[in-house]
mmCIF file with all atom_site columns, C-alpha atoms in Angstrom:
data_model
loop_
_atom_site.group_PDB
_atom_site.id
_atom_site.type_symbol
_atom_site.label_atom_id
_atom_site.label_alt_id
_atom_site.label_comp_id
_atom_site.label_asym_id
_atom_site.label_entity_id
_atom_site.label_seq_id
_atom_site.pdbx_PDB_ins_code
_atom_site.Cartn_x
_atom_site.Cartn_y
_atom_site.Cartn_z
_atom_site.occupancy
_atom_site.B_iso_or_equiv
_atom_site.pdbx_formal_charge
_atom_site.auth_seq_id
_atom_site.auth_comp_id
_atom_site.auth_asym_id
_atom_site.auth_atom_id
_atom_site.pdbx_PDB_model_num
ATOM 1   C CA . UNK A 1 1   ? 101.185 96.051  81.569  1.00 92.00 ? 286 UNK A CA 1
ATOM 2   C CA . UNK A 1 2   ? 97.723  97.266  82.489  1.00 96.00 ? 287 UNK A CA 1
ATOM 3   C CA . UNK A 1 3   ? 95.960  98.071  85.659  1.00 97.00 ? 288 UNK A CA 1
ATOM 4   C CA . UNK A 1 4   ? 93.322  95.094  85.262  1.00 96.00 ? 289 UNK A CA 1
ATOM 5   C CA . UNK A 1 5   ? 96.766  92.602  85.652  1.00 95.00 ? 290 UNK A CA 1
ATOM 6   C CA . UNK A 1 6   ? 97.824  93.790  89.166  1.00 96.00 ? 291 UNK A CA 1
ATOM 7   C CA . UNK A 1 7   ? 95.072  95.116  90.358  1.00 96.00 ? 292 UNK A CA 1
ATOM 8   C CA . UNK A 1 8   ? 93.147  93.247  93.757  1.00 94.00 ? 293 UNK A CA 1
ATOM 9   C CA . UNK A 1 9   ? 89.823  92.303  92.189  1.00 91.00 ? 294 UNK A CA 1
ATOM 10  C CA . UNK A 1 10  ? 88.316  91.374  95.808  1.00 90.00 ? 295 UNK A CA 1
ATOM 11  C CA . UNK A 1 11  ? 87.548  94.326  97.505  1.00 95.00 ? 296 UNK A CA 1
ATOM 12  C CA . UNK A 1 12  ? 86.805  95.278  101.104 1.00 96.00 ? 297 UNK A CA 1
ATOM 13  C CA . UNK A 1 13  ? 83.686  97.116  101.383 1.00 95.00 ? 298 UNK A CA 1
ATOM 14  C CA . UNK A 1 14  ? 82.830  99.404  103.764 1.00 94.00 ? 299 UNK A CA 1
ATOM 15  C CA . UNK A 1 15  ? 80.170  101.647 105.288 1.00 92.00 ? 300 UNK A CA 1
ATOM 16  C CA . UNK A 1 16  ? 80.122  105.303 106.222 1.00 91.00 ? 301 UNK A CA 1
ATOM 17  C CA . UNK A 1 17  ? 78.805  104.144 109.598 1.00 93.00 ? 302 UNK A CA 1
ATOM 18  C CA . UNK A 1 18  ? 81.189  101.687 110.250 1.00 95.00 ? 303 UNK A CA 1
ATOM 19  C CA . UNK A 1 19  ? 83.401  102.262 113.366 1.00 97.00 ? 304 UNK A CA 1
ATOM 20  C CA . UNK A 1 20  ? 86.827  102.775 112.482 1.00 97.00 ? 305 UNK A CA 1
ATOM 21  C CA . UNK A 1 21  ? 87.892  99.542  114.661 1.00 97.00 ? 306 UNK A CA 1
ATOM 22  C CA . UNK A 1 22  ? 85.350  97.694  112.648 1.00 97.00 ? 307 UNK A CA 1
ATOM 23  C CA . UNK A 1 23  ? 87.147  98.398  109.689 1.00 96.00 ? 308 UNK A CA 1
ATOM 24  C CA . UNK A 1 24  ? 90.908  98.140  111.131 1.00 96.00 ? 309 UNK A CA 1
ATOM 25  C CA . UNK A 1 25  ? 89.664  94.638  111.670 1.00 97.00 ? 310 UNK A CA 1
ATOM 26  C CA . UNK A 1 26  ? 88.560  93.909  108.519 1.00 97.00 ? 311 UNK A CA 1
ATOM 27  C CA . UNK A 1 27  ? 91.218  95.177  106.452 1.00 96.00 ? 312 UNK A CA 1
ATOM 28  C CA . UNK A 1 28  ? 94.343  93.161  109.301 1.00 96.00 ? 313 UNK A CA 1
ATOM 29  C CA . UNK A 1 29  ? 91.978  89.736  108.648 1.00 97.00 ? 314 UNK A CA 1
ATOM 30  C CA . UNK A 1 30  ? 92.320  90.277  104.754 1.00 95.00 ? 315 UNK A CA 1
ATOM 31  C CA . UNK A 1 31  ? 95.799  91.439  104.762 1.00 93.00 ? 316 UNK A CA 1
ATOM 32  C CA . UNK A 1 32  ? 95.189  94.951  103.231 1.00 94.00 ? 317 UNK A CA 1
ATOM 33  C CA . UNK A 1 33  ? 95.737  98.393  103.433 1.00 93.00 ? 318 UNK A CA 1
ATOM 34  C CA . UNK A 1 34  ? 92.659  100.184 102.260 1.00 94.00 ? 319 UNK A CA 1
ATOM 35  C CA . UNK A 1 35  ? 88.997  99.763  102.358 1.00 96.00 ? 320 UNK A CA 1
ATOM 36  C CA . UNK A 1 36  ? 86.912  101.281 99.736  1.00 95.00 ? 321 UNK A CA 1
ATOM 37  C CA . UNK A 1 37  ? 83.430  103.361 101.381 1.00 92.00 ? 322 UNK A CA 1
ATOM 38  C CA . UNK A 1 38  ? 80.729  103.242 99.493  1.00 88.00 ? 323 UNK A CA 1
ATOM 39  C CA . UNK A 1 39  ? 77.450  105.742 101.187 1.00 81.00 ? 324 UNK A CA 1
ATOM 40  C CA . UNK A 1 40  ? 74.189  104.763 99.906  1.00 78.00 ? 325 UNK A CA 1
ATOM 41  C CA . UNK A 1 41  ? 73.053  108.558 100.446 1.00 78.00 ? 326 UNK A CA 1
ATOM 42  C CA . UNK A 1 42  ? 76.177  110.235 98.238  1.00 74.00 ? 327 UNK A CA 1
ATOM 43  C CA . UNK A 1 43  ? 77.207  110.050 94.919  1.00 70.00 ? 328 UNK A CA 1
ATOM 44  C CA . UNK A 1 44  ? 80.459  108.583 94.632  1.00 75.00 ? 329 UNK A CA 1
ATOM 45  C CA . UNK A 1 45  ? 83.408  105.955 96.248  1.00 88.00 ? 330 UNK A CA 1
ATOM 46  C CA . UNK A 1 46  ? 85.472  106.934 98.872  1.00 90.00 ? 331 UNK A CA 1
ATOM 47  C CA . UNK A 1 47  ? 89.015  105.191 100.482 1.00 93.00 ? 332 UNK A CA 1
ATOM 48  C CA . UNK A 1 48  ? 89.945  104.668 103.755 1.00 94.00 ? 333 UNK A CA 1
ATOM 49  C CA . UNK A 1 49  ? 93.416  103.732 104.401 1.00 93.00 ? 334 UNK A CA 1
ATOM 50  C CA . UNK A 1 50  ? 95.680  102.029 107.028 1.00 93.00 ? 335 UNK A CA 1
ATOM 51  C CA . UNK A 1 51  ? 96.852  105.766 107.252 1.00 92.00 ? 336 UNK A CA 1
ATOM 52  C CA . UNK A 1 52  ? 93.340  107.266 107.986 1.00 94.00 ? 337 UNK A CA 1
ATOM 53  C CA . UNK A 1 53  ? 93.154  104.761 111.034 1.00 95.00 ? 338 UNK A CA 1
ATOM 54  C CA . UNK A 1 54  ? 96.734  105.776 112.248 1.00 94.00 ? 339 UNK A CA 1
ATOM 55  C CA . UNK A 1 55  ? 96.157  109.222 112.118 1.00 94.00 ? 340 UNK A CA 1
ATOM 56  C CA . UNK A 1 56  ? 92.515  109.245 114.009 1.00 96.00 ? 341 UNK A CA 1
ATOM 57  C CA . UNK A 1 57  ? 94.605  106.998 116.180 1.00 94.00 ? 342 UNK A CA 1
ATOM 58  C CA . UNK A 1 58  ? 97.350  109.023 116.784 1.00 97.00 ? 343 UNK A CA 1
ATOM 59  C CA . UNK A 1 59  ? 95.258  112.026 117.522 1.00 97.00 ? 344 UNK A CA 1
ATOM 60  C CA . UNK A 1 60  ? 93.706  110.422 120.685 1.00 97.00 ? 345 UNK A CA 1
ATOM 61  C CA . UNK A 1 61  ? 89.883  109.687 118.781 1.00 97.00 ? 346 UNK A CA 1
ATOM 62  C CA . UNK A 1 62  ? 88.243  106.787 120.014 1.00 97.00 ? 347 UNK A CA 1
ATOM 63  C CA . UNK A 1 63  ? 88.318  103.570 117.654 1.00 96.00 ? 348 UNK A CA 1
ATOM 64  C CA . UNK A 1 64  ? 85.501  102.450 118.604 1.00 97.00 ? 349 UNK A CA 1
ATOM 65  C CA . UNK A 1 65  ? 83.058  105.779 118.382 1.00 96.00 ? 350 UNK A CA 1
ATOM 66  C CA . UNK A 1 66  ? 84.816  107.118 115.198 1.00 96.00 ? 351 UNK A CA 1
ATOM 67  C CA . UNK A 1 67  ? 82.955  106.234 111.991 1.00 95.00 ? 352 UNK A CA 1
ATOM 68  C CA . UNK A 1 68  ? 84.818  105.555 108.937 1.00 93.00 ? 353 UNK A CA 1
ATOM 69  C CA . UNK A 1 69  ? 83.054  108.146 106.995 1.00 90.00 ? 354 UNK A CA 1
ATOM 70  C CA . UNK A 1 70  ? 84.395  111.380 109.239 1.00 92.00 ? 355 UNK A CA 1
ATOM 71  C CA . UNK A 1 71  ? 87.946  109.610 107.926 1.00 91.00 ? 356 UNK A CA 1
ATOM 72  C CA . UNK A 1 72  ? 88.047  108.789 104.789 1.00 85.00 ? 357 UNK A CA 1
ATOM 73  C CA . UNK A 1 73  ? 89.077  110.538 101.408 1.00 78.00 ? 358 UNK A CA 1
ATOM 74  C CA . UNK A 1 74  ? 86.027  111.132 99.002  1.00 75.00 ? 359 UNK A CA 1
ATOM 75  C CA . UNK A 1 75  ? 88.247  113.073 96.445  1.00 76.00 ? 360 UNK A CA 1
ATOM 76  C CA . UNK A 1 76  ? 89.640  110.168 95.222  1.00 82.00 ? 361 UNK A CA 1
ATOM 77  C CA . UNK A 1 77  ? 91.665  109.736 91.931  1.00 87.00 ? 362 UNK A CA 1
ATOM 78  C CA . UNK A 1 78  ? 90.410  106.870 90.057  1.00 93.00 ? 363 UNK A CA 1
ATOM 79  C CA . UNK A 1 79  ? 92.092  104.641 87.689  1.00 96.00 ? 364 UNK A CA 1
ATOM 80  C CA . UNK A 1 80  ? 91.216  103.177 84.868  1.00 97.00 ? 365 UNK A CA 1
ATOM 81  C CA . UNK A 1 81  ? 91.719  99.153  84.431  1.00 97.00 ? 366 UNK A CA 1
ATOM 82  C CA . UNK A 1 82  ? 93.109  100.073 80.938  1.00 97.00 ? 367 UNK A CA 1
ATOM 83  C CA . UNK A 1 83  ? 95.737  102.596 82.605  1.00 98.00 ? 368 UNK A CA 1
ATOM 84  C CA . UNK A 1 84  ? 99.245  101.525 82.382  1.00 97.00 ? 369 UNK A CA 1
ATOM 85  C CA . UNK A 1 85  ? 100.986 100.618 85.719  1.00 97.00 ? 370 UNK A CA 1
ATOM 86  C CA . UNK A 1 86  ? 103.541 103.890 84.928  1.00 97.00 ? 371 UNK A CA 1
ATOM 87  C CA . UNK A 1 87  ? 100.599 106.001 84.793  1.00 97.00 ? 372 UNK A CA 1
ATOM 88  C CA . UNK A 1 88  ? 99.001  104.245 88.341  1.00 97.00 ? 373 UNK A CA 1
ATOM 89  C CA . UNK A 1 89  ? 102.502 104.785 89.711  1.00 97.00 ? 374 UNK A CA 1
ATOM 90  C CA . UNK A 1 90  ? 102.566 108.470 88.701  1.00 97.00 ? 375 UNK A CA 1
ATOM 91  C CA . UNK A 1 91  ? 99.412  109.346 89.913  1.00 96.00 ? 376 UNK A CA 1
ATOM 92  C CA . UNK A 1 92  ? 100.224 107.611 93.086  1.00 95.00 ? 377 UNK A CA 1
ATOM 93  C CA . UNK A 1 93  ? 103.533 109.730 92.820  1.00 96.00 ? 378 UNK A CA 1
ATOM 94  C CA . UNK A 1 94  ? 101.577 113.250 92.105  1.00 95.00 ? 379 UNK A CA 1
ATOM 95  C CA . UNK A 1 95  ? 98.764  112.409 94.724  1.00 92.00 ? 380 UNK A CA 1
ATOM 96  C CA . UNK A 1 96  ? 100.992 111.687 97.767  1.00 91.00 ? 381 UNK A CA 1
ATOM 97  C CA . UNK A 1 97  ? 98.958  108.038 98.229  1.00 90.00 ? 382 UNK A CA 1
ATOM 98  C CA . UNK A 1 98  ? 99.536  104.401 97.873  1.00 93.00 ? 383 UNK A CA 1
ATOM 99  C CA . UNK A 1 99  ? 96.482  103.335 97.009  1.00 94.00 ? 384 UNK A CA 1
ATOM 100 C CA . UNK A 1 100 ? 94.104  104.000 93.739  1.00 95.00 ? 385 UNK A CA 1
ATOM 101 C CA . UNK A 1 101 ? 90.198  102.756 93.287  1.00 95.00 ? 386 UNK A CA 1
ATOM 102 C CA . UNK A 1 102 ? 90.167  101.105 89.973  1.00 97.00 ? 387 UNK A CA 1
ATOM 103 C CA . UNK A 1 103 ? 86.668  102.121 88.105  1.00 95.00 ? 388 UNK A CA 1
ATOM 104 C CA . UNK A 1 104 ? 85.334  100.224 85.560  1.00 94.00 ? 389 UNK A CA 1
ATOM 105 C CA . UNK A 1 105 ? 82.769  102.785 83.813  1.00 91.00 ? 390 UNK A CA 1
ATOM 106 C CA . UNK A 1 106 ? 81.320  103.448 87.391  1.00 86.00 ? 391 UNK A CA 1
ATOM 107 C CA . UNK A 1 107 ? 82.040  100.314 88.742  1.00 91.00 ? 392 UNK A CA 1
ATOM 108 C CA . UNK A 1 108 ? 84.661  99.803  91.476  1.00 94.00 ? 393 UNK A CA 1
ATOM 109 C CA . UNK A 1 109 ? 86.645  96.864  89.690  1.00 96.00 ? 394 UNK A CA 1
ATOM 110 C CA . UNK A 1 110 ? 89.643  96.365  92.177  1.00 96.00 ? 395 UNK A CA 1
ATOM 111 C CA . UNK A 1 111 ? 92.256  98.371  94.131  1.00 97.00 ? 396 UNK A CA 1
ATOM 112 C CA . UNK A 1 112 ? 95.987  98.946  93.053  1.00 97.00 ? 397 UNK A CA 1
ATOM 113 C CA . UNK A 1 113 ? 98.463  99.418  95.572  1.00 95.00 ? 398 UNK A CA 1
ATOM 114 C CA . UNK A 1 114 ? 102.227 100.573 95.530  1.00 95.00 ? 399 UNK A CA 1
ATOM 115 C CA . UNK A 1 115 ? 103.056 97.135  96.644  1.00 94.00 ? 400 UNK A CA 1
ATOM 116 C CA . UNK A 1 116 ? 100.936 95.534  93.660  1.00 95.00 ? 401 UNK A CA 1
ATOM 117 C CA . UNK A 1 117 ? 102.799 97.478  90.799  1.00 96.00 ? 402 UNK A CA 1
ATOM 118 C CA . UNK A 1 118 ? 106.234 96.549  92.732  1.00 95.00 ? 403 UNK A CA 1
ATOM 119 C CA . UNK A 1 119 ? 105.410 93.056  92.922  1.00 93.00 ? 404 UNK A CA 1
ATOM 120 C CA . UNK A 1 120 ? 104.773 93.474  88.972  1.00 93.00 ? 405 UNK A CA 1
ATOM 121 C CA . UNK A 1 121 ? 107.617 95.267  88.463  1.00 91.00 ? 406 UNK A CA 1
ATOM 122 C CA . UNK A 1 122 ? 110.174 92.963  90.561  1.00 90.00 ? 407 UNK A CA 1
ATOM 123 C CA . UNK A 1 123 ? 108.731 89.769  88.913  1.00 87.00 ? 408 UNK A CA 1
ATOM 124 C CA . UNK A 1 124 ? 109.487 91.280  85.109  1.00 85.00 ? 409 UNK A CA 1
ATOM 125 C CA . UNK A 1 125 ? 112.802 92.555  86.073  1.00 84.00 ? 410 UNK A CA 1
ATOM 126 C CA . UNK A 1 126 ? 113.260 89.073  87.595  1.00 82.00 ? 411 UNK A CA 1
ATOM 127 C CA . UNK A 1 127 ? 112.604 87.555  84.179  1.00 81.00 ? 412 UNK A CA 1
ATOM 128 C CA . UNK A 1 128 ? 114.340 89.896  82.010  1.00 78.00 ? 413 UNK A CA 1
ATOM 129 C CA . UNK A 1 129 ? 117.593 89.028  84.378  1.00 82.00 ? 414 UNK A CA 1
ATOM 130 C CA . UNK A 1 130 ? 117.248 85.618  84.065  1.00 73.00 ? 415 UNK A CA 1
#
């Protein structure tokens, strides 16, 4: 199965001047775990994850001050929509994250998440037990 078949086609969108409470909101209201940043003055997508707000959190920074683009990761991996979902998962698995930017030439096309490819996963191996 390929990226383009689990992937999250609606994607949050974010600015680098967002506050980071701005964004926590917008990703608990949608029911995700990443936002993707796009800066109209750089070259390039960046993520900002559930994780990015826990740790600026957890280190005392001010939710509302913070801006999402002081903590987010620009040096993303990107995945293709024709990757397989064992090569998303490996990545995933090399990088240390849960969550990839799928690219469509240099389109952002969707988000894959851990839980995306499991929910894949579980549903075939619910079928081929049947």
């Amino acid at each position: 199965m390929q990226v383009r078949e689990a992937m999250s086609s609606e994607v949050l969108v974010v600015g680098p001047e967002h506050t980071l409470r701005q964004a926590a909101r917008m990703m608990s209201a949608r029911g995700i775990g990443s936002a993707v940043v796009i800066d109209p003055d750089s070259e390039g997508v960046g993520i900002m994850t559930e994780r990015d707000v826990l740790n600026a959190i957890g280190a005392g920074l001010d939710c509302d001050v913070e801006r999402t683009g002081a903590h987010l990761t620009w040096d993303v991996v990107y995945a293709g929509p024709d990757w397989t979902l064992e090569e998303a998962a490996a990545a995933m698995a090399r990088g240390g994250f849960r969550h990839l930017v799928v690219l469509d030439g240099r389109e952002v096309a969707g988000v894959i998440s851990v839980r995306d490819i499991m929910r894949v996963w579980a549903a075939i191996r619910m079928v081929a037990t049947s």
